[in-house]
Coordinates of N, CA, C and O in Angstrom, one line a residue:
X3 N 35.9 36.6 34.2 CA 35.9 35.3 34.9 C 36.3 34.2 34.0 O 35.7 34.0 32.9
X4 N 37.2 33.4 34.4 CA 37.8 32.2 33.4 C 36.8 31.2 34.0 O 36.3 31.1 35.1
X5 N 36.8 30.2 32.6 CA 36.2 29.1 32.6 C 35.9 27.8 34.1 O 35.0 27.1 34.6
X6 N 36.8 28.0 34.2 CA 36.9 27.8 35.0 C 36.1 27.7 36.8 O 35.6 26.8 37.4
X7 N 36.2 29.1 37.1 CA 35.7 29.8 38.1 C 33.7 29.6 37.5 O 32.7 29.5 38.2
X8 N 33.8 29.7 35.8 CA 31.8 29.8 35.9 C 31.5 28.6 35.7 O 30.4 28.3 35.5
X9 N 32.5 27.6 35.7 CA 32.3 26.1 36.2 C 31.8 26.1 37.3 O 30.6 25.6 37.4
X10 N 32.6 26.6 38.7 CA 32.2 26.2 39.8 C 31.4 27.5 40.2 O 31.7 27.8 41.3
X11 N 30.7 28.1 39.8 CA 30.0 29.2 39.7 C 28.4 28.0 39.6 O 27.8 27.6 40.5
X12 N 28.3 27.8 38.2 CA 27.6 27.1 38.1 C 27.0 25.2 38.3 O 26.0 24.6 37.9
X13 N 28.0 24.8 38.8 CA 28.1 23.4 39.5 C 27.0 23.2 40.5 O 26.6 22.1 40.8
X14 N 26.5 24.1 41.0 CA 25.4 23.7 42.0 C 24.0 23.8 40.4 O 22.8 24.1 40.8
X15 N 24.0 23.6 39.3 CA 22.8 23.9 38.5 C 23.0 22.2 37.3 O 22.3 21.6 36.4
X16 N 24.3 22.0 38.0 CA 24.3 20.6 37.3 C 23.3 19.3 37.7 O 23.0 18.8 38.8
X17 N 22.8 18.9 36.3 CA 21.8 17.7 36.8 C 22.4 16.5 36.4 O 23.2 16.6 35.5
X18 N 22.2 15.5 36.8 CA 22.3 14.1 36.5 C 21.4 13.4 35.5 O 20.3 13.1 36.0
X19 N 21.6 13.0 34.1 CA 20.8 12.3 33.2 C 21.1 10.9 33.0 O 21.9 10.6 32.2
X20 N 20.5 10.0 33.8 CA 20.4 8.7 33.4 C 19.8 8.2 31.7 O 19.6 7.2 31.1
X21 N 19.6 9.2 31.5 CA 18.8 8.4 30.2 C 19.2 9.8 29.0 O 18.7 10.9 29.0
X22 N 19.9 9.4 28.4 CA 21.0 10.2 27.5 C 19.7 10.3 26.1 O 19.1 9.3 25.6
X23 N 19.6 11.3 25.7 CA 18.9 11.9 24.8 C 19.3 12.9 24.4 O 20.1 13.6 24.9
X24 N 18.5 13.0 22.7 CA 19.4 14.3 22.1 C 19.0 15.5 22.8 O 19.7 16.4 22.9
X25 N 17.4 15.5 23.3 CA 17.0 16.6 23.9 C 18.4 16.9 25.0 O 19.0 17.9 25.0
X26 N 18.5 15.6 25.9 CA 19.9 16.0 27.0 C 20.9 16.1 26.3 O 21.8 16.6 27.1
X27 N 21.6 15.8 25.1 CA 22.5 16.1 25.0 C 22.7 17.8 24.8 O 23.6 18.4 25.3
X28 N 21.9 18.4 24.1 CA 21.9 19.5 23.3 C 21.6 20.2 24.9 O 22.5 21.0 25.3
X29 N 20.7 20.2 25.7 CA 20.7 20.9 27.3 C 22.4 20.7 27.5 O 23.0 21.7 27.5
X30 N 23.0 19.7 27.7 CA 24.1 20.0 28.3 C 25.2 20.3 27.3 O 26.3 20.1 27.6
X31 N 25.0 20.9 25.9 CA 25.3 21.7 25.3 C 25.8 23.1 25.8 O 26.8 23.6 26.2
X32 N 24.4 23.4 25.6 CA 24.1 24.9 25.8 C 24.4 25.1 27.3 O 24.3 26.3 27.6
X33 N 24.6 24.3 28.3 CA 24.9 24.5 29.6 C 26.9 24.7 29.6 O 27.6 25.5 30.2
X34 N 27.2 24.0 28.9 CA 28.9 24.3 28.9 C 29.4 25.1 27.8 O 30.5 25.4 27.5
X35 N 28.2 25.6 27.0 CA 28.5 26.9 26.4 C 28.6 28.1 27.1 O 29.3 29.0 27.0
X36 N 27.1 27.7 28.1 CA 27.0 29.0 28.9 C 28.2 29.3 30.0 O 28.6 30.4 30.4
X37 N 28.7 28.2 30.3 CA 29.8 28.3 31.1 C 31.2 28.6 30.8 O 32.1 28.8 31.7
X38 N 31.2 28.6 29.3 CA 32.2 29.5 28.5 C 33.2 28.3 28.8 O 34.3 28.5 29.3
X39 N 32.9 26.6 28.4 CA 33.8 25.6 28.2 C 34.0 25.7 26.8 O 33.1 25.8 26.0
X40 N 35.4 25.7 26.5 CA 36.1 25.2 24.8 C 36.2 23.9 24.8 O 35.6 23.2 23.9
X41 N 37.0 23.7 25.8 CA 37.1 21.7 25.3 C 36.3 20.9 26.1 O 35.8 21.4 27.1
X42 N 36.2 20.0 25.9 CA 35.5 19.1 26.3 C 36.6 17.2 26.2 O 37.3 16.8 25.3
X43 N 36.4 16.6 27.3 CA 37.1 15.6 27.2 C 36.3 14.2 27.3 O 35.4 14.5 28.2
X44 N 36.1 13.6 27.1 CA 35.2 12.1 27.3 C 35.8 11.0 27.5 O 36.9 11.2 27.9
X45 N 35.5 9.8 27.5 CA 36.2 8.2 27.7 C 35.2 7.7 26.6 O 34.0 8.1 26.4
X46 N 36.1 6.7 25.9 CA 34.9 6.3 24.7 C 34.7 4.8 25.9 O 35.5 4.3 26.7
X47 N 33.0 4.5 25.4 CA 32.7 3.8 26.1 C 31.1 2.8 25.6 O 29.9 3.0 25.8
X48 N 32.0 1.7 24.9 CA 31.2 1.3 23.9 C 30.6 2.0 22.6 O 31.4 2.4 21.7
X49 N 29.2 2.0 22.4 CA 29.2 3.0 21.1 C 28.2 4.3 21.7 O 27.6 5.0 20.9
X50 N 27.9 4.8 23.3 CA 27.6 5.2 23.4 C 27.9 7.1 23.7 O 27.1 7.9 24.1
X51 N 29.1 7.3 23.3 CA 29.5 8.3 23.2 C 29.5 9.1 21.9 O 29.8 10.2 21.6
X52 N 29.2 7.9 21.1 CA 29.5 8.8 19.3 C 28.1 9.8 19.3 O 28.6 10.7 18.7
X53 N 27.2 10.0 19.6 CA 26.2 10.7 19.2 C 26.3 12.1 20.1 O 25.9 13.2 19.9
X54 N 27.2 11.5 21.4 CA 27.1 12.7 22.6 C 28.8 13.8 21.3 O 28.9 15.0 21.3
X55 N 29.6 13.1 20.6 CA 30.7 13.5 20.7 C 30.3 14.2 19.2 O 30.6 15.3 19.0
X56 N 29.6 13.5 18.3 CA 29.3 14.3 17.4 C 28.1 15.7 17.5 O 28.1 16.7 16.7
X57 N 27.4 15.6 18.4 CA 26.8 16.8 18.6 C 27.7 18.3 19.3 O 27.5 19.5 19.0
X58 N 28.6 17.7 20.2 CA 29.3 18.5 20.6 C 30.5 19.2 20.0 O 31.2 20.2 20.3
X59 N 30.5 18.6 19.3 CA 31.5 19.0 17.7 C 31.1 19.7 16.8 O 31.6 20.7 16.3
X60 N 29.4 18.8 16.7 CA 28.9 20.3 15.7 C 28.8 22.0 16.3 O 28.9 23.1 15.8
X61 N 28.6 21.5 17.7 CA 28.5 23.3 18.0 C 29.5 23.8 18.5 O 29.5 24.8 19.4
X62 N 30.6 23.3 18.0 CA 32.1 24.0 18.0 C 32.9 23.6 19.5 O 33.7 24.4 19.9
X63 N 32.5 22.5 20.3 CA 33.5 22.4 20.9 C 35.1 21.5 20.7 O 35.0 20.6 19.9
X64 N 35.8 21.6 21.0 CA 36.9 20.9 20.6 C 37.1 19.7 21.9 O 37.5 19.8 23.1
X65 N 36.6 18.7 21.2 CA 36.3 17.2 21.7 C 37.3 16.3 21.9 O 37.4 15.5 21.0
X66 N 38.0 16.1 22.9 CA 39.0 15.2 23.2 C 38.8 13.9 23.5 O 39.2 13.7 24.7
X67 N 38.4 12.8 22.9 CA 38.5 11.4 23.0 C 39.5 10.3 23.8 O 40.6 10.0 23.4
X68 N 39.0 10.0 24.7 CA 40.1 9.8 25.6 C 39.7 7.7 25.9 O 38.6 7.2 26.0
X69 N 41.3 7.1 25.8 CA 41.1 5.9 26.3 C 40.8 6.1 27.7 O 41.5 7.0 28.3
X70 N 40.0 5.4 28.4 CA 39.4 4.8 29.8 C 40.6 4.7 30.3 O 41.0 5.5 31.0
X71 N 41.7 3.2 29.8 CA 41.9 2.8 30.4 C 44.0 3.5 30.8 O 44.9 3.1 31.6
X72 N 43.9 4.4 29.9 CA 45.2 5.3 30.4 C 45.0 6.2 31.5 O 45.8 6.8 32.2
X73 N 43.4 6.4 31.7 CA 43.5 7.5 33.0 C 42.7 6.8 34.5 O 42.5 7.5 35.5
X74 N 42.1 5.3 34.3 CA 41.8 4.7 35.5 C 43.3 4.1 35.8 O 43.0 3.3 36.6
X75 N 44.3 4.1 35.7 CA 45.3 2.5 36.1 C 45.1 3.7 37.8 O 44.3 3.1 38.5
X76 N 45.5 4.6 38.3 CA 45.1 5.2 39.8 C 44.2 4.7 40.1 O 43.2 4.7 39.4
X77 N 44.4 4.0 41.7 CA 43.3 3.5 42.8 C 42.3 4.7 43.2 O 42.2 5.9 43.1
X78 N 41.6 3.7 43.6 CA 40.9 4.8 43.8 C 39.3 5.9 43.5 O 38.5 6.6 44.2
X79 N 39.5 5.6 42.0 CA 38.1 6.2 41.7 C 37.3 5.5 41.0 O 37.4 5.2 39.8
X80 N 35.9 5.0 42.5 CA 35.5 4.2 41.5 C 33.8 4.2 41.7 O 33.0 3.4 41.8
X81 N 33.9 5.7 41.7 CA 31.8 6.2 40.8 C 32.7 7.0 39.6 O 33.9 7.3 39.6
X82 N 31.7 7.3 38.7 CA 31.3 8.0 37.7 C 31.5 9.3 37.8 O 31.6 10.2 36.9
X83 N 31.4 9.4 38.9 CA 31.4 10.9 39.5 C 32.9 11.2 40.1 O 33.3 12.4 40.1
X84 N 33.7 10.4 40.5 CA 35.1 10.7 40.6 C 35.6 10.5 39.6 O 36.7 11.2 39.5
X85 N 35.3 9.6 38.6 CA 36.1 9.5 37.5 C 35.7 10.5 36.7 O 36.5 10.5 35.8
X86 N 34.7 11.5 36.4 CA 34.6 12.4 35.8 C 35.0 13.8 36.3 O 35.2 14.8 35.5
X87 N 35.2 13.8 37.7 CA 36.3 15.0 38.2 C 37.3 14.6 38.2 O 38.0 15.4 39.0
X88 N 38.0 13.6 37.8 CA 39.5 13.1 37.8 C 39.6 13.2 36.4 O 40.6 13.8 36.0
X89 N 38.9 12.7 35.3 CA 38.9 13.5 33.7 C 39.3 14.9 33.6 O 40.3 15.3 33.1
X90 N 38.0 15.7 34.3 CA 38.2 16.9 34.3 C 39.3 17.5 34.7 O 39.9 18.3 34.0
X91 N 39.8 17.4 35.8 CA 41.1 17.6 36.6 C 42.4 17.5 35.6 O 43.2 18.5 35.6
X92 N 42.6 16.5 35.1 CA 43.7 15.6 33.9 C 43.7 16.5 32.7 O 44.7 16.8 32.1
X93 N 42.2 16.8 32.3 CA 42.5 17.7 30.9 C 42.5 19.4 31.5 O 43.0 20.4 30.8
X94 N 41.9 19.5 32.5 CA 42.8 21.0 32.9 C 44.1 21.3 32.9 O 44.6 22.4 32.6
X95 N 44.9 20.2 33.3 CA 46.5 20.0 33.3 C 46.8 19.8 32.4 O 48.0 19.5 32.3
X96 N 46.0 19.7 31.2 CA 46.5 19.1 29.9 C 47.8 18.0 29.8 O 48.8 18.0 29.1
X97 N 47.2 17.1 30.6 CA 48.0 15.9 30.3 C 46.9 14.5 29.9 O 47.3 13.4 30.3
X98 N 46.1 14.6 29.4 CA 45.0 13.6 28.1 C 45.6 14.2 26.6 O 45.9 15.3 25.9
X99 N 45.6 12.8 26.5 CA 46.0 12.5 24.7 C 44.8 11.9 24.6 O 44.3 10.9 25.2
X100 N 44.3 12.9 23.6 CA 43.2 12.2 22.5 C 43.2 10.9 21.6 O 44.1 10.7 20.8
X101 N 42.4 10.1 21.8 CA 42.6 8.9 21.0 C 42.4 9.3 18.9 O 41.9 10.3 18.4
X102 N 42.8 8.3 18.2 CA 42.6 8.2 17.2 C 41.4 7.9 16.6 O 40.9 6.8 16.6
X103 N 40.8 9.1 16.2 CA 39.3 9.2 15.5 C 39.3 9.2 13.6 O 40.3 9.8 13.1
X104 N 38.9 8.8 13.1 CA 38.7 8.6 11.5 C 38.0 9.7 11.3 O 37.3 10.3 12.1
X105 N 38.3 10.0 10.1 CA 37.1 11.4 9.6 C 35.7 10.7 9.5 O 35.6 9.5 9.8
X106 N 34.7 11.7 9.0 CA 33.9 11.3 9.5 C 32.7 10.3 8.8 O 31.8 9.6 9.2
X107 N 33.6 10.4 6.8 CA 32.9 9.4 6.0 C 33.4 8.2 6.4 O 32.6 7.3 6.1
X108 N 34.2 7.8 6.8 CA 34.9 6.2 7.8 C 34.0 5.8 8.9 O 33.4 4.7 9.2
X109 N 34.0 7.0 9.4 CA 33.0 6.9 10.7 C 31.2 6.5 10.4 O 30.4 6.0 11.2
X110 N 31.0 6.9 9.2 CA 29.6 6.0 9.0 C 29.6 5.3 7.9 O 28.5 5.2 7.3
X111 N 30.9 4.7 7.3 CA 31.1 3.7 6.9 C 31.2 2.8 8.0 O 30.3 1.9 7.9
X112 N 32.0 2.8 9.3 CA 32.1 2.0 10.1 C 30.8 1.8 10.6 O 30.5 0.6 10.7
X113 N 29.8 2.6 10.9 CA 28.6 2.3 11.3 C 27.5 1.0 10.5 O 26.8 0.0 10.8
X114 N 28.0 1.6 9.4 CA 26.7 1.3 8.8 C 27.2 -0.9 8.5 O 26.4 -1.9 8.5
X115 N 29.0 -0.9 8.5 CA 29.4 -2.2 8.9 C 28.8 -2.8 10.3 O 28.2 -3.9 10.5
X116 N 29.0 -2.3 10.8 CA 28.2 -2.3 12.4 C 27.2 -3.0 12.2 O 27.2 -4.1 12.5
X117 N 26.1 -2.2 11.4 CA 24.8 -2.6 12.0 C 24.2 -3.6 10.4 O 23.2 -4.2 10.2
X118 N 25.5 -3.5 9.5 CA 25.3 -5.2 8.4 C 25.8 -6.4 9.6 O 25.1 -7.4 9.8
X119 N 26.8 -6.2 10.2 CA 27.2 -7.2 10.4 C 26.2 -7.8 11.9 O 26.2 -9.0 12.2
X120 N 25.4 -7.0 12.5 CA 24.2 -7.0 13.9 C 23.1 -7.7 13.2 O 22.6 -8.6 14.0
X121 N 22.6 -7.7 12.3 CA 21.8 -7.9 10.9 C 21.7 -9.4 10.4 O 20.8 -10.2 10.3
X122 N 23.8 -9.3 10.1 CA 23.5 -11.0 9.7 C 23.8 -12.0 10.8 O 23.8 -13.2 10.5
X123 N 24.2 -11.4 12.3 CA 24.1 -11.9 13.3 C 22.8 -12.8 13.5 O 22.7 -14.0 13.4
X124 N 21.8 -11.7 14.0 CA 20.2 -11.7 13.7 C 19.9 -12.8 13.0 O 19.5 -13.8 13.5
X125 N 20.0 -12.6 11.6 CA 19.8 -13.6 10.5 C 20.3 -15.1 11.2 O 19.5 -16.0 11.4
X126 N 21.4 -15.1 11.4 CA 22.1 -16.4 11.7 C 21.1 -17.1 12.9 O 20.5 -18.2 13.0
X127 N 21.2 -16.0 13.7 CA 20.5 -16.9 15.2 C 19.1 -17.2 14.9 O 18.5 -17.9 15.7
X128 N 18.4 -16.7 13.7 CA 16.9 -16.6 13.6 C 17.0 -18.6 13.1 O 16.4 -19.6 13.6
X129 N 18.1 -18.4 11.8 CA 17.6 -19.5 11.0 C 18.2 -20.8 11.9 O 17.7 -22.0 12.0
X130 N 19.5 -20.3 12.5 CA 19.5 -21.6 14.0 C 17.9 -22.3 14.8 O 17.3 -23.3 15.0
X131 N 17.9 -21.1 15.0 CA 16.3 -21.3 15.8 C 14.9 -21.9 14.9 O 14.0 -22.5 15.3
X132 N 15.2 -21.6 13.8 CA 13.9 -22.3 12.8 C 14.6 -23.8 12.9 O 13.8 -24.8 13.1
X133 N 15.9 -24.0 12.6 CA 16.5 -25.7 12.5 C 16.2 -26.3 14.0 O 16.1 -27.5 14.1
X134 N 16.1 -25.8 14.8 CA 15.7 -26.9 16.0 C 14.2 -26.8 16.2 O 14.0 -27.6 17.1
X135 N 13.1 -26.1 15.8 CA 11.8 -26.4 15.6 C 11.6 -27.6 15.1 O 10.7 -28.3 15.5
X136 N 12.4 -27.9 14.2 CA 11.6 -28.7 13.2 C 12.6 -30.3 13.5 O 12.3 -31.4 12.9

């Protein structure tokens, strides 16, 4: 049975997670392992896909990072749920180009700029806010 086929084999066992955790990430892990998925495709989307995309890397899937905005310009799909069978659909045809990802010491160098620069944000708006007290 190709991947495929225990996709839709198992599609009626799919749940919906509004609230993304590593506990859910790692369940829908082991659920598209069980389904004998190799690749995996995503839309980066803010910074909330880095934790889903680095877990799924560690357990050997091959992770395709995809811009949003090369596979919405088509009318048409507009829940979460069509645009994620219109993903899936696109990287079955293998027509998704992965975006440009940095190895992975860049990747928490960039982080870690991230969350100096959220920091001296913070800082800024704090000491604004102490100057009109007084």
């Amino acid at each position: 049975m190709d991947g495929r086929n225990k996709i839709k084999k198992h599609r009626k066992k799919l749940h919906f997670y509004y609230v993304l955790t590593v506990k859910t990430v790692y369940a829908l892990a082991d659920w598209l392992a069980e389904c004998g998925v190799k690749t995996v495709a995503m839309e980066s989307t803010g910074v909330y896909w880095i934790a889903l995309f680095q877990i799924l890397e560690t357990r050997g899937f091959e992770v395709k990072l995809v811009n949003a905005h090369h596979v919405k310009t088509l009318p048409g799909r507009k829940t979460d749920v069509l645009d994620c069978q219109w993903l899936q659909q696109l990287h079955s045809y293998g027509l998704l180009s992965g975006s440009f990802r940095p190895e992975d010491q860049i990747c928490v160098l960039q982080s870690y700029i991230r969350h100096r620069d959220s920091l001296h944000q913070k800082c800024l708006y704090s000491h604004s806010t102490d100057a009109l007290m007084f």
